[in-house]
PDB file of C-alpha atoms in Angstrom:
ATOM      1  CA  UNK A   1      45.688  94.565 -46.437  1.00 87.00           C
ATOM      2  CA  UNK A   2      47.188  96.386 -49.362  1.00 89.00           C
ATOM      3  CA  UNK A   3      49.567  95.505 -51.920  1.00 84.00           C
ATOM      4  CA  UNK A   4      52.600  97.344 -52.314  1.00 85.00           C
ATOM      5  CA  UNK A   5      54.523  98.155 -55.750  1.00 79.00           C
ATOM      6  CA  UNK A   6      56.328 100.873 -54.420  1.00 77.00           C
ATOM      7  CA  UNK A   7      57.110 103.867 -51.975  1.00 73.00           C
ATOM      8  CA  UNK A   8      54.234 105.269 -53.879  1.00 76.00           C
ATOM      9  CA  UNK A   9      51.208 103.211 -52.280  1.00 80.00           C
ATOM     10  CA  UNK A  10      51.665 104.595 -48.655  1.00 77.00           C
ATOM     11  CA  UNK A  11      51.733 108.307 -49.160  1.00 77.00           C
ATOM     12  CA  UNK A  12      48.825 107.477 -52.127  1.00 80.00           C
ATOM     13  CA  UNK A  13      46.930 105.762 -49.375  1.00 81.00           C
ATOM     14  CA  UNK A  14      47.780 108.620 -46.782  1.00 79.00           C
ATOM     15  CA  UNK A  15      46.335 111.100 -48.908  1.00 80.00           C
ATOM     16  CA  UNK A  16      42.648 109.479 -49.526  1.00 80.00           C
ATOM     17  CA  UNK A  17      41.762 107.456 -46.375  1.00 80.00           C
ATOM     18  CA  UNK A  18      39.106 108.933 -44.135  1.00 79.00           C
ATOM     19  CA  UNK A  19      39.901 108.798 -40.281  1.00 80.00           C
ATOM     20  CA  UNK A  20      42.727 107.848 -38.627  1.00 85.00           C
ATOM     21  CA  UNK A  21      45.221 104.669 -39.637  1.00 89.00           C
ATOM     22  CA  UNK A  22      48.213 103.439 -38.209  1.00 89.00           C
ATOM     23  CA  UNK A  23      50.170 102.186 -41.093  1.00 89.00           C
ATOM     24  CA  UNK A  24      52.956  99.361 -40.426  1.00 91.00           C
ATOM     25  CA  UNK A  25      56.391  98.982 -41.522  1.00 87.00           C
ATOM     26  CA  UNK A  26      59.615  96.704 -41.144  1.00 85.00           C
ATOM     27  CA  UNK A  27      62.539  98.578 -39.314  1.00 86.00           C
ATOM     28  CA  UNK A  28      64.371  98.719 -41.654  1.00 84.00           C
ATOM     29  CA  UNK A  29      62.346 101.832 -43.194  1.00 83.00           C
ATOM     30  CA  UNK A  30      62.892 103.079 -40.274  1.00 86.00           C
ATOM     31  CA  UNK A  31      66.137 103.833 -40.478  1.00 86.00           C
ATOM     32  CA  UNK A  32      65.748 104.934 -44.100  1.00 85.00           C
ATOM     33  CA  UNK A  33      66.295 108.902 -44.331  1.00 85.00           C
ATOM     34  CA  UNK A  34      63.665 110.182 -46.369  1.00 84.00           C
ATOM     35  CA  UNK A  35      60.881 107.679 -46.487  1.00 81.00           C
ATOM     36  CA  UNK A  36      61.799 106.921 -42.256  1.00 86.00           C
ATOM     37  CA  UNK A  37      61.364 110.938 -41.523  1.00 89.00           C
ATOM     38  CA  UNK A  38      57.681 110.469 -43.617  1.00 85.00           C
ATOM     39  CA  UNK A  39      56.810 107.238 -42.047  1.00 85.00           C
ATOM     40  CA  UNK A  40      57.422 108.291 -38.119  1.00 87.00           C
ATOM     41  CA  UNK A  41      55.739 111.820 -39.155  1.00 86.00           C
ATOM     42  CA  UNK A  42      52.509 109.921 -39.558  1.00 83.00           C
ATOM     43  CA  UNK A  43      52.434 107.762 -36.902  1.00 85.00           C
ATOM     44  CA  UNK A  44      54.339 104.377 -38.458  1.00 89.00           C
ATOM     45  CA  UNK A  45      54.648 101.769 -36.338  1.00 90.00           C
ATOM     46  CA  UNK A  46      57.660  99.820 -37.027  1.00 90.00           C
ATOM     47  CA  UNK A  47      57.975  95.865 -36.310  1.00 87.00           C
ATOM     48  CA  UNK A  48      60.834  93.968 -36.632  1.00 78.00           C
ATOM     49  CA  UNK A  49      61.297  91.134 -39.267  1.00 72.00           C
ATOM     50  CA  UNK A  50      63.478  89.223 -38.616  1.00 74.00           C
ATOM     51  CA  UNK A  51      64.432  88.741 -34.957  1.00 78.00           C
ATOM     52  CA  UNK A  52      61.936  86.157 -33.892  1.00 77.00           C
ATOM     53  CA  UNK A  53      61.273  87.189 -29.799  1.00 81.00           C
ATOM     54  CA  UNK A  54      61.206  91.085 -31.040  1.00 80.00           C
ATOM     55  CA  UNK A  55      59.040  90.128 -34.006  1.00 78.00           C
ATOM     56  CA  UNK A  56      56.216  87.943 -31.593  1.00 81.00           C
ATOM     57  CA  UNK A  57      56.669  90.833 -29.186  1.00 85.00           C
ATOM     58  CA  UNK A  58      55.472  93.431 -32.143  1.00 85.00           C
ATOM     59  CA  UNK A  59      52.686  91.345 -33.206  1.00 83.00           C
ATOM     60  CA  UNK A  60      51.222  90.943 -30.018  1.00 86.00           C
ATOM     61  CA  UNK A  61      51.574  94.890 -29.830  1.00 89.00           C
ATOM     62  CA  UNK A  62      49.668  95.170 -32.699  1.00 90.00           C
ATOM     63  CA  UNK A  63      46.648  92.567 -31.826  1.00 88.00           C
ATOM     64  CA  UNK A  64      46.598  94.935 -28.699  1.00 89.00           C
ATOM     65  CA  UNK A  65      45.895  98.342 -30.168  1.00 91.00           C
ATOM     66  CA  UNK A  66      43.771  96.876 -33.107  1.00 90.00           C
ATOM     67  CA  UNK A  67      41.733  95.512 -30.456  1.00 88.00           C
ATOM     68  CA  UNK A  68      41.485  99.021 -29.126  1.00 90.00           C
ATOM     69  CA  UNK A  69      40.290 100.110 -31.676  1.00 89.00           C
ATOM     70  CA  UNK A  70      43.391 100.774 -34.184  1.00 89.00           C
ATOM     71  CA  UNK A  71      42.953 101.034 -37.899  1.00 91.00           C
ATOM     72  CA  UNK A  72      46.253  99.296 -39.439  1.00 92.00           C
ATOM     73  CA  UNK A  73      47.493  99.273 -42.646  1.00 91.00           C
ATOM     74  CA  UNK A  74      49.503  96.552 -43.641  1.00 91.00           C
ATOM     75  CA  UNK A  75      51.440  95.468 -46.807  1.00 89.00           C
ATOM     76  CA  UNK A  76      51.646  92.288 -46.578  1.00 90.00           C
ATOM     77  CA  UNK A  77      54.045  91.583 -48.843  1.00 88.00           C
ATOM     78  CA  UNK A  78      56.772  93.230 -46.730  1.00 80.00           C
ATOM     79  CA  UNK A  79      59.155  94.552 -49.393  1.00 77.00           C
ATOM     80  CA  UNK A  80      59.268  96.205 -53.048  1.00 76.00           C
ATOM     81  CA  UNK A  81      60.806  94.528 -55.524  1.00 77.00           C
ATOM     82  CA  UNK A  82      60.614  96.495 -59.377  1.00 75.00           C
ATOM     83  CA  UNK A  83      59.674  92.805 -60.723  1.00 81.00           C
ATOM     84  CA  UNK A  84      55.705  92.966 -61.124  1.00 85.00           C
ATOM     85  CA  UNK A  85      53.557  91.094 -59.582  1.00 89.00           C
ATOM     86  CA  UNK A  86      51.996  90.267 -56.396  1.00 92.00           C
ATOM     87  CA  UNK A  87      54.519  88.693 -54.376  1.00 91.00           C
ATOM     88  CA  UNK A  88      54.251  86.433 -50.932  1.00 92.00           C
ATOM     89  CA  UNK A  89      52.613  87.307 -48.034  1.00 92.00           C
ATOM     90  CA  UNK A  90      53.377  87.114 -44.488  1.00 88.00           C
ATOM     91  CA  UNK A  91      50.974  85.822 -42.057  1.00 90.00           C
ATOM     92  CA  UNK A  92      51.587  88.316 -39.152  1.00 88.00           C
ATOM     93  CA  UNK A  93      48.553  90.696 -39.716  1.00 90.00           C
ATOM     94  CA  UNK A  94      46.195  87.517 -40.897  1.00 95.00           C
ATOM     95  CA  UNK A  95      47.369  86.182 -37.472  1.00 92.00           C
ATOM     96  CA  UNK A  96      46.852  89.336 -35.387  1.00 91.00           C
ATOM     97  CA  UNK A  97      42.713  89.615 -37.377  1.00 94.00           C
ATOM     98  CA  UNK A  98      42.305  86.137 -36.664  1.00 95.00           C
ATOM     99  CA  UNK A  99      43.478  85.971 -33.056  1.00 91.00           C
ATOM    100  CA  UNK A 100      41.759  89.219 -32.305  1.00 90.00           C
ATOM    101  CA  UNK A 101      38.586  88.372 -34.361  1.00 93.00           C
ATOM    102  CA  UNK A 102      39.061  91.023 -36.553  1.00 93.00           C
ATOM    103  CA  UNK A 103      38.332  91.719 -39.901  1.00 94.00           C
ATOM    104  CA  UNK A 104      40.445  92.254 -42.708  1.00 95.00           C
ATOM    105  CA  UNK A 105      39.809  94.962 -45.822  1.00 94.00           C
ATOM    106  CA  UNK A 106      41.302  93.838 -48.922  1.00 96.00           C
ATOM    107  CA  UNK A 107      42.803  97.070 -50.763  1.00 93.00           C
ATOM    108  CA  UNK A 108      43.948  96.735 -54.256  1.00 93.00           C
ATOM    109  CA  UNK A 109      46.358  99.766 -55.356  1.00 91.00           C
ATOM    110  CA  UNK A 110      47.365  99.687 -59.260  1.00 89.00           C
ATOM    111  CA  UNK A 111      49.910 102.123 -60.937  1.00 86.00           C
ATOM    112  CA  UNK A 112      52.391 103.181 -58.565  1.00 84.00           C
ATOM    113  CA  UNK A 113      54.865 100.750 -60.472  1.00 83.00           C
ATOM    114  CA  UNK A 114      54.849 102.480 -63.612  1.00 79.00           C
ATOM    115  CA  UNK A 115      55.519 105.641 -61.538  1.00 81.00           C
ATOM    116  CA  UNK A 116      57.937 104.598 -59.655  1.00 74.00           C
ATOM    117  CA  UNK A 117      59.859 101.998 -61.663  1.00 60.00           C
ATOM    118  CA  UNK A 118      59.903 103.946 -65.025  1.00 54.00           C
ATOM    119  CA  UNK A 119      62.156 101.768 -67.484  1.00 59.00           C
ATOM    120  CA  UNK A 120      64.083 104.882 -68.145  1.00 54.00           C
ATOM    121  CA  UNK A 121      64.581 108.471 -67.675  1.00 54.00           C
ATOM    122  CA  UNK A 122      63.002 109.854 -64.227  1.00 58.00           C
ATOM    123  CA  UNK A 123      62.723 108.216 -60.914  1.00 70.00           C
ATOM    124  CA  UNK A 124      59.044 109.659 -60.596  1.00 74.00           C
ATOM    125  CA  UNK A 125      56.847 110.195 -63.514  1.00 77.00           C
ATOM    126  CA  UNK A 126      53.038 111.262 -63.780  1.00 82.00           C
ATOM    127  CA  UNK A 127      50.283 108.378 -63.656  1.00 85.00           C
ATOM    128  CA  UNK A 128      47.206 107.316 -63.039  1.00 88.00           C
ATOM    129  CA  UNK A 129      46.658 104.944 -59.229  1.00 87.00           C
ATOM    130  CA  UNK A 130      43.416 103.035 -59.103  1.00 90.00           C
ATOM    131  CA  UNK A 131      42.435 101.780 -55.830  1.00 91.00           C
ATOM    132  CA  UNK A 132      39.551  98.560 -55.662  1.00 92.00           C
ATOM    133  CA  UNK A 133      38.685  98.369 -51.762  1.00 92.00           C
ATOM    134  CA  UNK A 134      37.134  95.238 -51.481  1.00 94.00           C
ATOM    135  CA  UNK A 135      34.344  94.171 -48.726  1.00 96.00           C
ATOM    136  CA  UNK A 136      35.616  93.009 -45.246  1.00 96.00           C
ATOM    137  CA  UNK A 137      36.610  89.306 -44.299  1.00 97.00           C
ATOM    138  CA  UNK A 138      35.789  87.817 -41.000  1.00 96.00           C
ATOM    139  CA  UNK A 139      37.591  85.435 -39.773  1.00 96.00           C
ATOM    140  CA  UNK A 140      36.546  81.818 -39.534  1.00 94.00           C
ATOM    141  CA  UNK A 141      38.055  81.164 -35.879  1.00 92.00           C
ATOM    142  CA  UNK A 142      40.399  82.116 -34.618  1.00 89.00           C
ATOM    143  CA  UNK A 143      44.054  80.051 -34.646  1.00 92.00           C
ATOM    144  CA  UNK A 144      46.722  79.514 -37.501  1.00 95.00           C
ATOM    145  CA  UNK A 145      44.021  77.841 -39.881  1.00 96.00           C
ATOM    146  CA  UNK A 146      41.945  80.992 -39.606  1.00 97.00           C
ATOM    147  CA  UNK A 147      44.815  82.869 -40.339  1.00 96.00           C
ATOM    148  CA  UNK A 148      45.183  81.366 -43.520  1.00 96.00           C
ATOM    149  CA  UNK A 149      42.266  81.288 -44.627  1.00 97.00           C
ATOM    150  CA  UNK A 150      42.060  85.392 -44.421  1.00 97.00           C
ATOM    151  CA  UNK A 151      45.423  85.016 -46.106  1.00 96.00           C
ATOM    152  CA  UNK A 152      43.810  82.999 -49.240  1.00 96.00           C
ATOM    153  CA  UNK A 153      40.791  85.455 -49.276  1.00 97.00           C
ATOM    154  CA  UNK A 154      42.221  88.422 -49.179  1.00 97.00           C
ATOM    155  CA  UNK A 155      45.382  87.875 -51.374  1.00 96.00           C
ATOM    156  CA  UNK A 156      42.641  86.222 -54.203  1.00 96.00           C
ATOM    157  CA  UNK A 157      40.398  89.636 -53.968  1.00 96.00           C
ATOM    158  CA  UNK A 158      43.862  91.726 -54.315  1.00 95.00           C
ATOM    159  CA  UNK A 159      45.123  89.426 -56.992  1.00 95.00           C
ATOM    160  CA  UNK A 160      41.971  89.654 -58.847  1.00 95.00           C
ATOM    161  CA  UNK A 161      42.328  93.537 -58.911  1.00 94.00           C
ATOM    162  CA  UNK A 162      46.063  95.158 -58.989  1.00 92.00           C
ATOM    163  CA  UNK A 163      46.530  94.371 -62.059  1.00 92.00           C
ATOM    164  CA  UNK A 164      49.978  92.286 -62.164  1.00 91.00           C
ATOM    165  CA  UNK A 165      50.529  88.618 -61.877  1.00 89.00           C
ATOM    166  CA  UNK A 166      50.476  86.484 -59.164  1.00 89.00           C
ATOM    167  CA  UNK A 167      53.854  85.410 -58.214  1.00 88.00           C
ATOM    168  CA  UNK A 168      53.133  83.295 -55.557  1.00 78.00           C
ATOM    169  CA  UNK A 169      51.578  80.486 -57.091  1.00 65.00           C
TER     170      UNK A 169
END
């Protein structure tokens, strides 16, 4: 799990991760020009957000090649916003670990924002990102209340670490 403060985080990510990962994205980057060709060019898979059969359907997907043995890489905040801070998450990966028995990494990017969201001038200027992998959650269980709980740990061990507020509570 990884928070995301812009476009930045994925290809930062891409570039220092050892092995193989699958990250995941909502359609609708997809169908993006730019940032679509990048994501299918490294093996994206793309869930849908907002149609609820397609979006059960996805998740299930997921559980299934995590169990095999798939690395994923999830934001779960789901969008950018150029507002700091650490926004809501959605439960579908927290389900998919919890269901599957799986354990979650919390990954804590800082300084994308600044790059990406300068207040003015350039779209992209020169920073520093610091990245704070944290240890691995188990989950308690498995079932909704396990997902949450692997919501609450890994959004406090991001929070404590990305260096913007927490806008969700």
């Amino acid at each position: 799990m990884v928070n995301h403060s812009s476009l930045l985080d994925g290809i930062a990510l891409a570039t220092i991760l050892p092995g193989r990962f699958t990250f995941v994205a909502g359609e609708v980057f997809e169908r993006k020009p730019l940032v679509g060709f990048f994501l299918r060019r490294v093996g994206t898979r793309f869930v849908e957000r907002t149609e609820r059969e397609h979006s059960v359907a996805d998740t299930y997907h997921l559980m299934e090649a995590a169990r095999h043995g798939e690395c994923l890489v999830v934001f779960p905040e789901g969008s950018l916003s150029p507002v700091p801070g650490l926004r809501p998450f959605h439960m579908g990966a927290f389900v998919i670990a919890a269901n599957g028995g799986l354990p979650v990494v919390p990954v804590a990017i800082s300084g994308t924002r600044a790059m990406m969201w300068p207040d003015h001038g350039t779209i992209i200027r020169r920073g520093a990102i610091h990245f704070v992998v944290g240890e691995a959650i188990l989950p308690a269980g498995d079932g909704w209340d396990a997902a949450v709980e692997l919501e609450r740990a890994a959004r406090a061990a991001i929070a404590e670490h990305c260096r913007e507020p927490d806008n969700a509570r």
